[in-house]
XYZ file of C-alpha atoms in Angstrom:
629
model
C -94.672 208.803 0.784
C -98.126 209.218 1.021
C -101.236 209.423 3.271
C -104.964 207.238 3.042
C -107.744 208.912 3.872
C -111.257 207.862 3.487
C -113.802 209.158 0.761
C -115.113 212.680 0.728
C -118.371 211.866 2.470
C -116.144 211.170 6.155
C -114.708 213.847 8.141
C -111.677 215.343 9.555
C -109.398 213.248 10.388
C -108.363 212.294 13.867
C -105.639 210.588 15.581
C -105.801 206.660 14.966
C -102.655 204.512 16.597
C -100.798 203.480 13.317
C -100.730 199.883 12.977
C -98.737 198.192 10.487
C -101.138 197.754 8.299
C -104.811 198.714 7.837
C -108.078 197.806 5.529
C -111.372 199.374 5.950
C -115.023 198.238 4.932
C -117.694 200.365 5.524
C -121.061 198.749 6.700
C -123.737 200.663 6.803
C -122.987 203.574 9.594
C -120.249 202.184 10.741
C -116.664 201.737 9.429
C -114.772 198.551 10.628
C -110.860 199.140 10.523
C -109.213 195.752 10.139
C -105.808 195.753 12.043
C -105.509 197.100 15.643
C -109.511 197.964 16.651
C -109.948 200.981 17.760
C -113.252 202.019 18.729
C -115.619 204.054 16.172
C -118.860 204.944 16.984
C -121.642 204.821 14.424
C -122.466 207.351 11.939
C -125.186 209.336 12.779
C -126.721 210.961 9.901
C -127.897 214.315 11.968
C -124.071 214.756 12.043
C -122.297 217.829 9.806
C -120.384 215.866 7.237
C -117.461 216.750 8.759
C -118.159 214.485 11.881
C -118.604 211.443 9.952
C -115.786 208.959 11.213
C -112.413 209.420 11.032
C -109.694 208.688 8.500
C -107.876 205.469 7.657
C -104.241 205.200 9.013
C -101.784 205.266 5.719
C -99.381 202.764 5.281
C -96.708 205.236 5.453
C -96.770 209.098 6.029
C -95.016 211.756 7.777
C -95.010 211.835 11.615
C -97.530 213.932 12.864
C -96.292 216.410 15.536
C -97.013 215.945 19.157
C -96.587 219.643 20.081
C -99.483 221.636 18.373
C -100.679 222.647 21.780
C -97.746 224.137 22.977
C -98.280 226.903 20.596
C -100.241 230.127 21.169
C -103.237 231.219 19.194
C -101.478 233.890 18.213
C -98.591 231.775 16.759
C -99.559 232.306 12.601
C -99.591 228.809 10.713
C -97.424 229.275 7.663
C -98.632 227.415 4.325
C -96.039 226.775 1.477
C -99.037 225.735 -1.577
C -97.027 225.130 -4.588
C -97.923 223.532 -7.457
C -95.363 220.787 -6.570
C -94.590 220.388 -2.858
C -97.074 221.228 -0.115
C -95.007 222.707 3.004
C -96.861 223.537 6.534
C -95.188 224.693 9.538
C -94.730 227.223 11.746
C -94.013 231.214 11.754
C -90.297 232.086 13.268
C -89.688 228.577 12.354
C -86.600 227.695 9.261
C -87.708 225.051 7.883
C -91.526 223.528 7.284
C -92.944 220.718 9.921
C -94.284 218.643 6.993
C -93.544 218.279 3.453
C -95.478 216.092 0.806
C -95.989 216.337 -2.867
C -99.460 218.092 -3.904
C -101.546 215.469 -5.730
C -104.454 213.766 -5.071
C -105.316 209.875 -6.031
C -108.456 208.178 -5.463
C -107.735 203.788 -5.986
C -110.276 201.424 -4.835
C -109.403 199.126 -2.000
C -108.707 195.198 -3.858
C -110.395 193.659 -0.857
C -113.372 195.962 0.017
C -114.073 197.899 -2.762
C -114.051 201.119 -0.841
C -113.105 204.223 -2.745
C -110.282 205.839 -0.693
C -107.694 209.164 -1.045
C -104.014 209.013 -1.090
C -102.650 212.369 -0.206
C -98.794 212.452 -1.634
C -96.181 210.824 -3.225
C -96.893 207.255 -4.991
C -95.692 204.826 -2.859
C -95.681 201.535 -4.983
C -95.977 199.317 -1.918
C -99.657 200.510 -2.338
C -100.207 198.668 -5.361
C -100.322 195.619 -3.404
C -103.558 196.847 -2.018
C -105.023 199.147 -4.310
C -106.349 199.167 -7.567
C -104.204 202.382 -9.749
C -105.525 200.540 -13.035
C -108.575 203.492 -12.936
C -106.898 206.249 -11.677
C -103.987 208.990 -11.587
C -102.694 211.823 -10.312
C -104.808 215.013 -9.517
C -103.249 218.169 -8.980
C -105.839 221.103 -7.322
C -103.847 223.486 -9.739
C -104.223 224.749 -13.743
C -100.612 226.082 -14.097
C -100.159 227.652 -10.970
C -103.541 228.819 -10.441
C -105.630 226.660 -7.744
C -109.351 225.528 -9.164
C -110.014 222.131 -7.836
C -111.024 223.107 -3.932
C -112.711 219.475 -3.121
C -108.625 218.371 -4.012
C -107.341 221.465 -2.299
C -109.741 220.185 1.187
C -108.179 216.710 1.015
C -104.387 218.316 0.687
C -105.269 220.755 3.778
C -106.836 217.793 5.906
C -104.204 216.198 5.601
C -101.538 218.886 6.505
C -103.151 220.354 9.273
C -103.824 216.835 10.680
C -100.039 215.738 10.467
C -99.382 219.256 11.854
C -100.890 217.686 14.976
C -104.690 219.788 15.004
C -106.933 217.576 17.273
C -110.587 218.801 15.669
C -111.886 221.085 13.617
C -111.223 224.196 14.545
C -107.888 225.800 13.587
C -107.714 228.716 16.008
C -104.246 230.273 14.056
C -104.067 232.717 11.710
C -102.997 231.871 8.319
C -100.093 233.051 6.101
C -100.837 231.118 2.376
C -98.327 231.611 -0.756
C -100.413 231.804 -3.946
C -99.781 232.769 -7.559
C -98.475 236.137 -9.011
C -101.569 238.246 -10.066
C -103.847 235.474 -8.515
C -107.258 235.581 -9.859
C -110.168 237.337 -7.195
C -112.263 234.146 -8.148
C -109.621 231.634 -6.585
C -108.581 234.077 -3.877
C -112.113 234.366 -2.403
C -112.738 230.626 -2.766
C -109.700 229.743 -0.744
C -110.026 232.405 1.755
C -113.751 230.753 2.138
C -112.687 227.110 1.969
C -110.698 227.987 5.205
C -112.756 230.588 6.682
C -115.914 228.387 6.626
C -114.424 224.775 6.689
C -111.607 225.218 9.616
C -112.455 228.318 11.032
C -109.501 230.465 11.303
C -109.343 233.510 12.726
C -107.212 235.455 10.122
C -106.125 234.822 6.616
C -103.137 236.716 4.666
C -101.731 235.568 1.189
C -98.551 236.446 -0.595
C -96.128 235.255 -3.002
C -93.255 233.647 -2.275
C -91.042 235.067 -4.060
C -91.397 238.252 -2.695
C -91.152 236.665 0.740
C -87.650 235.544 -0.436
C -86.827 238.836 -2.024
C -87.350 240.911 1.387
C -85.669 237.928 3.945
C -83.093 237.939 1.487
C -82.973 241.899 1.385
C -82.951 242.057 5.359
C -79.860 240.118 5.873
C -78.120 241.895 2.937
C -77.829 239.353 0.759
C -79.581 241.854 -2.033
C -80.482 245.144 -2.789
C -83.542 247.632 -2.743
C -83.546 247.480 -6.363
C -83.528 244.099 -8.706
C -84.791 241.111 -9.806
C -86.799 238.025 -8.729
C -86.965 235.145 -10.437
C -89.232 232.353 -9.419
C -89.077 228.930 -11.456
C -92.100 226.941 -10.380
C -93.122 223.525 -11.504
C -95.590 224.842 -14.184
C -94.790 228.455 -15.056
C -92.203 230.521 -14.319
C -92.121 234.644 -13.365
C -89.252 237.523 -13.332
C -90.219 239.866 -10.924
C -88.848 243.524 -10.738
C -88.259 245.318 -7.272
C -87.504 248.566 -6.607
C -86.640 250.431 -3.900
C -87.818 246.689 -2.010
C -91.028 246.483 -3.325
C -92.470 244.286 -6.361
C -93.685 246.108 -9.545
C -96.099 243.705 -10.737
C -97.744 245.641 -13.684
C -93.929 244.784 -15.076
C -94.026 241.139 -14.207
C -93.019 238.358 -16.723
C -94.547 234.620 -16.950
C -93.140 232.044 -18.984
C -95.542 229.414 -19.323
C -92.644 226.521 -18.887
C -91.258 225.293 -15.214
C -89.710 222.135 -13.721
C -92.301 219.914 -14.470
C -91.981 220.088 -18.116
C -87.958 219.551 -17.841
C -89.061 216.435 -16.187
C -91.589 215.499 -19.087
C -88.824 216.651 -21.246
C -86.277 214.039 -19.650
C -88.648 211.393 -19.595
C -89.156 211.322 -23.627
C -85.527 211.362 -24.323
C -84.757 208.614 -22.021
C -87.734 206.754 -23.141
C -86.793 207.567 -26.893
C -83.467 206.099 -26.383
C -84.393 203.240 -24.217
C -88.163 202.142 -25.364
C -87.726 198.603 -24.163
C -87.227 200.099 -20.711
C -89.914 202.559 -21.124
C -92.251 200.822 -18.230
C -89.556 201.371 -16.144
C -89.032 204.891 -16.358
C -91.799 206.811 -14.479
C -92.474 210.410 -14.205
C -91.211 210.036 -10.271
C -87.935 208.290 -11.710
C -87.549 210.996 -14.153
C -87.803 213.843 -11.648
C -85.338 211.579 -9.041
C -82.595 211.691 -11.752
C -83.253 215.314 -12.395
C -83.107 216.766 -9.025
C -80.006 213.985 -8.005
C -77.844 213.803 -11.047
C -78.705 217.054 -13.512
C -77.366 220.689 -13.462
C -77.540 223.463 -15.299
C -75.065 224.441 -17.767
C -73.791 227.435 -17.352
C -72.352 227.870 -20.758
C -74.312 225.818 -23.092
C -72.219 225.634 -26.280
C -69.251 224.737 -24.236
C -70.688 222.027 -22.261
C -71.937 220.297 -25.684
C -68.450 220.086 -26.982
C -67.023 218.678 -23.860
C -69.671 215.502 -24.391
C -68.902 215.357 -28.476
C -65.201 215.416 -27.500
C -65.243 212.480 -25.186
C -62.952 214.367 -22.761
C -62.182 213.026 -19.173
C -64.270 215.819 -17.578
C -67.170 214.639 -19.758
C -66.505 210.892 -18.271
C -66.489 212.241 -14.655
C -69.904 213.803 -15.343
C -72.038 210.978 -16.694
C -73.849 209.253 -14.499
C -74.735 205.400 -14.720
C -78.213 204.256 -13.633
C -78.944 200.641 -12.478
C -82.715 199.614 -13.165
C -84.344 197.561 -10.703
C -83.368 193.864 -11.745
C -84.141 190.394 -10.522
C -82.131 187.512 -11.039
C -83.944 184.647 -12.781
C -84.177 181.414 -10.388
C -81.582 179.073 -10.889
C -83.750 175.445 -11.856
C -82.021 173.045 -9.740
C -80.660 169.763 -11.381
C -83.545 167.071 -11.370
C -81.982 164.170 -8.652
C -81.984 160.734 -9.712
C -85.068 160.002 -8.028
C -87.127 163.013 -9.619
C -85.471 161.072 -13.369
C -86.718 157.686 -12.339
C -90.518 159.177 -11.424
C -90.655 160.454 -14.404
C -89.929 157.768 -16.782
C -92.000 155.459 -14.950
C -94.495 157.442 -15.116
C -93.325 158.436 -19.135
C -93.474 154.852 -19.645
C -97.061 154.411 -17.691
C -98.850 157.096 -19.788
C -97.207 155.082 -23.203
C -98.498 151.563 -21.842
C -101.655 153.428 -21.468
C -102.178 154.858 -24.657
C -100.922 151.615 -25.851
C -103.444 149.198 -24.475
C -106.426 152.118 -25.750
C -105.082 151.456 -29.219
C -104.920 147.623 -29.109
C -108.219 147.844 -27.908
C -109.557 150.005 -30.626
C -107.705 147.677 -33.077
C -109.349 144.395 -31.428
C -112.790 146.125 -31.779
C -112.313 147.045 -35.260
C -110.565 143.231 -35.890
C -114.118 142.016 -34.467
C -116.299 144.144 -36.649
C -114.346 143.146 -39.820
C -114.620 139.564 -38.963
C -118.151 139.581 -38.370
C -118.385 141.718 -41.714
C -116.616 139.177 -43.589
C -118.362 136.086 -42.080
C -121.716 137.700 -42.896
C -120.408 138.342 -46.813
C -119.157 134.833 -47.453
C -122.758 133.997 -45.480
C -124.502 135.447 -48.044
C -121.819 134.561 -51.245
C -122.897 130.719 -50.119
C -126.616 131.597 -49.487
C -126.506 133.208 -53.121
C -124.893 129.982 -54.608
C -127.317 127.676 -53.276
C -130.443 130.033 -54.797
C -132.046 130.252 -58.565
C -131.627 133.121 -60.939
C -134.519 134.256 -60.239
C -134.066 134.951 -56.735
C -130.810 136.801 -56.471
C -132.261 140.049 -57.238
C -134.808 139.960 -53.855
C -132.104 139.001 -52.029
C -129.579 141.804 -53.509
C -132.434 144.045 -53.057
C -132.070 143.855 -49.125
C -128.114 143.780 -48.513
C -127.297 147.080 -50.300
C -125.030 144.795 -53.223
C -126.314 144.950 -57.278
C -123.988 141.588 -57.683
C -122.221 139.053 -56.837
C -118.827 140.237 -58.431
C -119.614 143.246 -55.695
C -119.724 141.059 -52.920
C -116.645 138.719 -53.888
C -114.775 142.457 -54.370
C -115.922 144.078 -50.937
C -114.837 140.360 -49.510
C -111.381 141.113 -50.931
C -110.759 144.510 -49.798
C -111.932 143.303 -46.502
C -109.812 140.137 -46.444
C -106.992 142.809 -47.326
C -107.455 145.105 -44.677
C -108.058 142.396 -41.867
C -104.588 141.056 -42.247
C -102.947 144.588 -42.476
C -104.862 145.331 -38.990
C -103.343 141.901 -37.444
C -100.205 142.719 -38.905
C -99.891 140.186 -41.789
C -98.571 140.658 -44.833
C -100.504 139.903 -48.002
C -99.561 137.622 -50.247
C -98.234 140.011 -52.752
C -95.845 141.220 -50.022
C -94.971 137.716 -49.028
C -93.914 136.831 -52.865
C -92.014 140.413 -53.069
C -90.325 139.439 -49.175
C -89.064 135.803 -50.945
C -88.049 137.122 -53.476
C -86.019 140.384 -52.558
C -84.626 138.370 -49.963
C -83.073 135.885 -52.432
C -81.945 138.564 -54.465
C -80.134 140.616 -51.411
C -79.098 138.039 -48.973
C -77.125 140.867 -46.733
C -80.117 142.473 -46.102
C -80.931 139.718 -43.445
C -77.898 139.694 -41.753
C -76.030 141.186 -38.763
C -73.812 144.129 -39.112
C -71.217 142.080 -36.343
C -70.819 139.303 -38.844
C -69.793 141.132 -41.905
C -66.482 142.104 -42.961
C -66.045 145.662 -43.548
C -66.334 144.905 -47.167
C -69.670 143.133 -46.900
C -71.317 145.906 -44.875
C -70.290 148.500 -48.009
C -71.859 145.652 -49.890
C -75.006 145.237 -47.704
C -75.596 149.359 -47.618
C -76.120 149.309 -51.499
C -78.101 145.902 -51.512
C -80.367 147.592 -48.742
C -80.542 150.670 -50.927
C -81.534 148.655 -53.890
C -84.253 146.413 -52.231
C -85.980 149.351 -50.688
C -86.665 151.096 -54.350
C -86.930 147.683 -55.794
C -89.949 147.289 -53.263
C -90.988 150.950 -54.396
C -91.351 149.847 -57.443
C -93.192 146.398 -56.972
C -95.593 148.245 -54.288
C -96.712 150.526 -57.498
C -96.964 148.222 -59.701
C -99.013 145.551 -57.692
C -100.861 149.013 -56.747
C -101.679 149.636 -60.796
C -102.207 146.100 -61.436
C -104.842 146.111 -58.372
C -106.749 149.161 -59.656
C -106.768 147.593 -63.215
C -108.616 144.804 -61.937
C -110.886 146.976 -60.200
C -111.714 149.093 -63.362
C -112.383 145.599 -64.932
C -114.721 144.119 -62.741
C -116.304 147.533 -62.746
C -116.524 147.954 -66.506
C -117.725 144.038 -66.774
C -120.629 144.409 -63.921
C -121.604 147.690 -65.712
C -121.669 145.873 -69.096
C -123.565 143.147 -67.710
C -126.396 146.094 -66.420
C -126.151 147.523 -69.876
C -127.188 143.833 -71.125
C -129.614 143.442 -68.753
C -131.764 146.542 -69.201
C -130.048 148.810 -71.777
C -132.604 151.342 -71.790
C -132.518 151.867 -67.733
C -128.811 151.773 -67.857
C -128.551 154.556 -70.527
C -131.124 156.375 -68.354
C -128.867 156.257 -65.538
C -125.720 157.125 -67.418
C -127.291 160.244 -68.481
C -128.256 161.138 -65.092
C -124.557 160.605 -64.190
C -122.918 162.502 -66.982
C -125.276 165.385 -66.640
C -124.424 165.716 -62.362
C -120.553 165.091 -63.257
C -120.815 167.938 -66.240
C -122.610 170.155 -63.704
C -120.456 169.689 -61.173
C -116.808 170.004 -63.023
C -118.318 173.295 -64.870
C -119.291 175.098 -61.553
C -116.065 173.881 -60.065
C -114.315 175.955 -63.289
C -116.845 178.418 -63.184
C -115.854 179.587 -59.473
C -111.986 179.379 -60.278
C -111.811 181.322 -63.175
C -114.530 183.949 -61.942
C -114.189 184.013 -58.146
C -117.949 183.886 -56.975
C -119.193 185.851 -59.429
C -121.914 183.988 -60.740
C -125.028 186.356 -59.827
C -124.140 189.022 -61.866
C -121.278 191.210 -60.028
C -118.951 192.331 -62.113
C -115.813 193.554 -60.401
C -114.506 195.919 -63.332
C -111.328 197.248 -60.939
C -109.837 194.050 -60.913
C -110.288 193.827 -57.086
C -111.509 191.154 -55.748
C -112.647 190.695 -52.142
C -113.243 187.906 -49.630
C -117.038 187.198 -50.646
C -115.474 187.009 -54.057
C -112.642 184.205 -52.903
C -114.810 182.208 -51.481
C -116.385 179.055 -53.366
C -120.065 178.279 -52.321
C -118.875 175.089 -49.541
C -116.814 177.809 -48.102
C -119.880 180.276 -47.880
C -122.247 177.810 -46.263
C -119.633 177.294 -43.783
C -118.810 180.955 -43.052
C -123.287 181.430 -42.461
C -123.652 178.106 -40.278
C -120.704 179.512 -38.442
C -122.289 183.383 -38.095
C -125.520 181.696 -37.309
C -123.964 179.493 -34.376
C -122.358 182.570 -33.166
C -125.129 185.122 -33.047
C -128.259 183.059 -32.296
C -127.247 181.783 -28.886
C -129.890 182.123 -26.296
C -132.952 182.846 -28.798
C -135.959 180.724 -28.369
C -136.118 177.018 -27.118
C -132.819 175.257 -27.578
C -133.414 171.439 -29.216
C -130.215 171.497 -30.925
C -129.483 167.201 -30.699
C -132.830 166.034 -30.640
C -132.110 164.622 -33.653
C -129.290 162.824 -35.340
C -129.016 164.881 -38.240
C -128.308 167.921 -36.131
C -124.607 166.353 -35.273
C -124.076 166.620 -38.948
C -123.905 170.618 -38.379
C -119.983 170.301 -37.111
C -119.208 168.478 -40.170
C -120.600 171.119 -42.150
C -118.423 173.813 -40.169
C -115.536 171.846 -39.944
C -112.381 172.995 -42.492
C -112.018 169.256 -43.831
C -115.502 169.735 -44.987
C -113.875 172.317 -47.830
C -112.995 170.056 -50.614
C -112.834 172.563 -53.245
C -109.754 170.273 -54.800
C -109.629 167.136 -53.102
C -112.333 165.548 -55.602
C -111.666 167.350 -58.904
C -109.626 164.752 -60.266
C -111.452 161.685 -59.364
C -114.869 163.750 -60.807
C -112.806 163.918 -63.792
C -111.586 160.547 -64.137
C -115.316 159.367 -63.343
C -116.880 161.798 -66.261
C -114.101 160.517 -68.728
C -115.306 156.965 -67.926
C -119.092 158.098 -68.417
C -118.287 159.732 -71.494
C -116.503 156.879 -72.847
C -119.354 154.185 -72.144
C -121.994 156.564 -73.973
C -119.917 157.057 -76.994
C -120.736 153.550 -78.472
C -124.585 153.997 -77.312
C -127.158 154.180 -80.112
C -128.398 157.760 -81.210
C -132.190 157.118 -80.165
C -131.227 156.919 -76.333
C -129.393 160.143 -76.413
C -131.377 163.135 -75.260
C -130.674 167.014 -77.336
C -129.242 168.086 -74.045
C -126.982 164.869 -73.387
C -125.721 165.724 -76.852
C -124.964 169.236 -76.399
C -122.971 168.626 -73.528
C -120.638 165.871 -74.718
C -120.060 168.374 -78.238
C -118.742 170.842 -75.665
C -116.659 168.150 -73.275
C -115.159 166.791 -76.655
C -114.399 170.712 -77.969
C -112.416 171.397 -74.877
């Protein structure tokens, strides 16, 4: 299928014995073939470039003949070089020695690196060892015309090497097809490419369908006078002869051949099956073309034998099987591969288990100690004057002691939900529900069929009963904490009136800032520095509210500025706060718009009864315009 040869810099290739498989490295001046070791002297650089080392062995290629030497010099060497097939052999000889398609590749070795040549077909055994990712076919020929001589040398190394020539002199003449009306240009380059490079004694070119025309003509197959018509892979010529020779000024070229019948074939199939479209290759196209296609010989007729459906029609279409591989059948786990898992199922739950009862324990301890240190400091409190409560509120972060005896309640709460105990709300709502539905409690094997229709609506009437006890004790609870917090703020007010309408003004005027620019960016996007979208469009930068923004720069900045300058990201414990900053939780554009409401209603409402000479112009403005809207 194909031949390996090694780059353009070694030389003619010479007879290697053809292991089953071959790598080469090249180190230095010297090239080491993994494999069977044959010996290879070093490089010498004073060589021609045609000396330098030999070729690798291909994983598969044609035999190379053993006979070369039983032929005379005078014996000519006849070269088929189409722009499909390239077909050596010898004169008086039917049919060619060796036959390969005429492309080029150049892959890279996956284990060495080395660039190397593939002469021929693709053989996709290859891929195991080379890298195609980089590379594809290259033809020596534009249309029929040859112009790439480095390809061309590869193509004729190759041939004359499987041909059996021992070095580099090829001491035959030469009989080459080439194009119709081939260019002088590409004539004299090939005749020096061989001249110069192999060293042939003679050269004589032709075209081969003339060739065919006068064998053909000499065992009366034709006439003196007629036509020749030669369909090659990239153009196609109609070739007069009369009285048995060509007339070339009245030659014909079509600029369409085999290859684009094959290109042609690929599309349709690939148009009508795209999901197997990696499947069908150029190669597969042109192996169902030359196996399974024909030529019509009435067109018209042929398309209404398909659109008919007749039997003829069934005997010619052909079914083609794609390369498939059965899935593996996944065995049935055995009883033993079952019981290892669950255990170790069950291992991984204990696991996380004991991590979360020792999280819970930890936070159990901390609220203890929390709530030991609170009633501490409710008892040191009791035992002080007056006088002295505000030094010691001072240092524990609490303005009173209804404060503390709160924060010891929510605490008190949430230590028995952590151990598991119900409150004493729930206890009273347990008693009672249970009284009230006594089937709740029991069995579902000790009731008659009657009671457990009985117990079914009793359970569905205790769990919304407990609904609705749940929210109520909930409303009741915050009701009492709006109280204590309206009686502690009164008792401020009292206290100091004047500092406690100072700080009610700083309140109202942050809360009034803050609900107005959170309106201010829903109703107007981002616009708030003076861009006016007047199409109605409105972007990303204008969707985005300014918690989102900050987050989209710290997130461009912790993208872009990696590596610049000295890294001290951590030396500090604010730094940590950055990933809260980027985080998407961190974006609560709505999450706090109704308790900033609820809080500047309550402001509002405890300056209303205030006395007109603590109120500031501004604080006036702004609750005019709160109470307008």
């Amino acid at each position: 299928m194909g031949s390996v040869l090694l780059p353009s810099t070694y030389g003619f290739p010479k007879q290697i014995p053809s292991p089953s498989l071959y790598s080469i490295t090249r180190q230095e001046e010297s090239i080491v073939v993994v494999g069977e070791k044959p010996k290879v002297s070093p490089i010498s650089p004073s060589r021609p470039p045609k000396q330098r080392g030999r070729a690798m062995p291909s994983i598969w290629r044609p035999s190379r003949q053993a006979d070369y030497d039983c032929f005379s010099s005078a014996t000519p060497i006849v070269i088929d070089n189409g722009g499909s097939a390239f077909r050596i052999g010898w004169a008086g000889e039917l049919d060619p020695r060796v036959t390969f398609r005429n492309v080029v590749q150049r892959p890279r070795h996956k284990t060495t690196g080395e660039t190397v040549t593939i002469v021929g077909d693709h053989d996709p055994a290859l891929m195991k060892y080379f890298d195609y990712t980089r590379t594809s076919h290259r033809s020596a020929f534009d249309s029929n015309v040859v112009y790439q001589f480095e390809i061309m040398e590869y193509v004729l190394d190759y041939g004359f090497e499987r041909l059996g020539a021992n070095d580099l002199q090829v001491d035959h003449p030469i009989l080459m097809t080439e194009c119709v009306c081939n260019p002088i240009s590409s004539r004299s380059k090939m005749a020096e490419l061989l001249f110069e490079t192999y060293g042939v004694p003679s050269i004589a070119f032709g075209i081969d369908s003339a060739f065919s025309y006068k064998f053909n003509q000499q065992h009366g197959i034709c006439t003196e006078d007629g036509l020749a018509v030669c369909a090659g892979v990239t153009t196609s010529h109609v070739i007069p002869f009369v009285k048995g020779e060509p007339v070339l000024e009245a030659c014909c070229r079509t600029n369409i051949g085999g290859y684009h019948v094959t290109d042609y074939l690929k599309q349709l199939l690939s148009l009508k099956y795209p999901y197997h479209m990696s499947s069908i290759t150029w190669e597969k196209a042109e192996e169902l073309k030359m196996e399974h296609c024909y030529v019509a010989l009435d067109y018209a007729s042929e398309l209404q034998l398909f659109q008919k459906g007749k039997k003829e029609a069934e005997e010619k279409t052909r079914s083609w099987q794609l390369p498939w591989v059965p899935p593996p059948q996944e065995e049935a786990p055995s009883e033993e591969e079952l019981a290892r898992k669950a255990a170790l199922k069950e291992k991984q739950g204990q696991r996380l288990r004991d991590m979360a009862a020792a999280k819970r324990s930890i936070r159990i301890s901390e609220m203890e100690n929390e709530l030991h240190g609170l009633k501490d400091l409710l008892q040191q409190l009791g035992q002080v004057e007056e006088t002295e409560i505000s030094s010691i509120l001072s240092k524990t972060g609490y303005d009173s002691r209804q404060e503390i005896e709160s924060a010891i309640q929510k605490i008190t709460q949430s230590l028995r939900k952590a151990k598991g105990e119900p409150n004493e709300t729930e206890e009273r709502i347990d008693a009672s529900l249970a009284e009230k539905y006594p089937l709740t409690n029991v069995p579902d094997d000790m009731l008659t069929p009657e009671q457990l229709k009985e117990k079914r609506k009793q359970t569905f009437l205790k769990t919304t009963s407990e609904g609705r006890l749940r929210a109520k004790q909930k409303r009741f609870e915050e009701e009492s904490m709006r109280e204590k917090q309206n009686q502690q703020e009164e008792e401020k007010r009292l206290e100091n009136p004047e500092l406690y309408l100072e700080k009610l003004h700083a309140r109202y005027r942050e809360l009034s800032e803050k609900v107005e620019q959170r309106k201010r960016l829903k109703t107007n996007g981002a616009r708030t520095n003076g861009n006016q979208n007047l199409s109605g469009g409105v972007g990303r930068g204008e969707r985005l509210n300014a918690a989102q923004k900050e987050r989209m720069r710290l997130l461009t900045t912790a993208a872009f500025d990696r590596g610049k300058g000295e890294d001290t990201f951590g030396a500090r414990d604010e730094d940590w706060q950055l990933y809260k900053l980027m985080s998407k939780d961190n974006d609560d554009e709505d999450n706090g718009q109704e308790e900033d409401e609820a809080e500047l209603a309550r402001v509002t409402a405890r300056l209303q009864p205030a006395p007109d000479k603590f109120w500031s112009v501004w604080g006036k403005g702004m609750l005019q315009k709160r109470r307008q809207k």
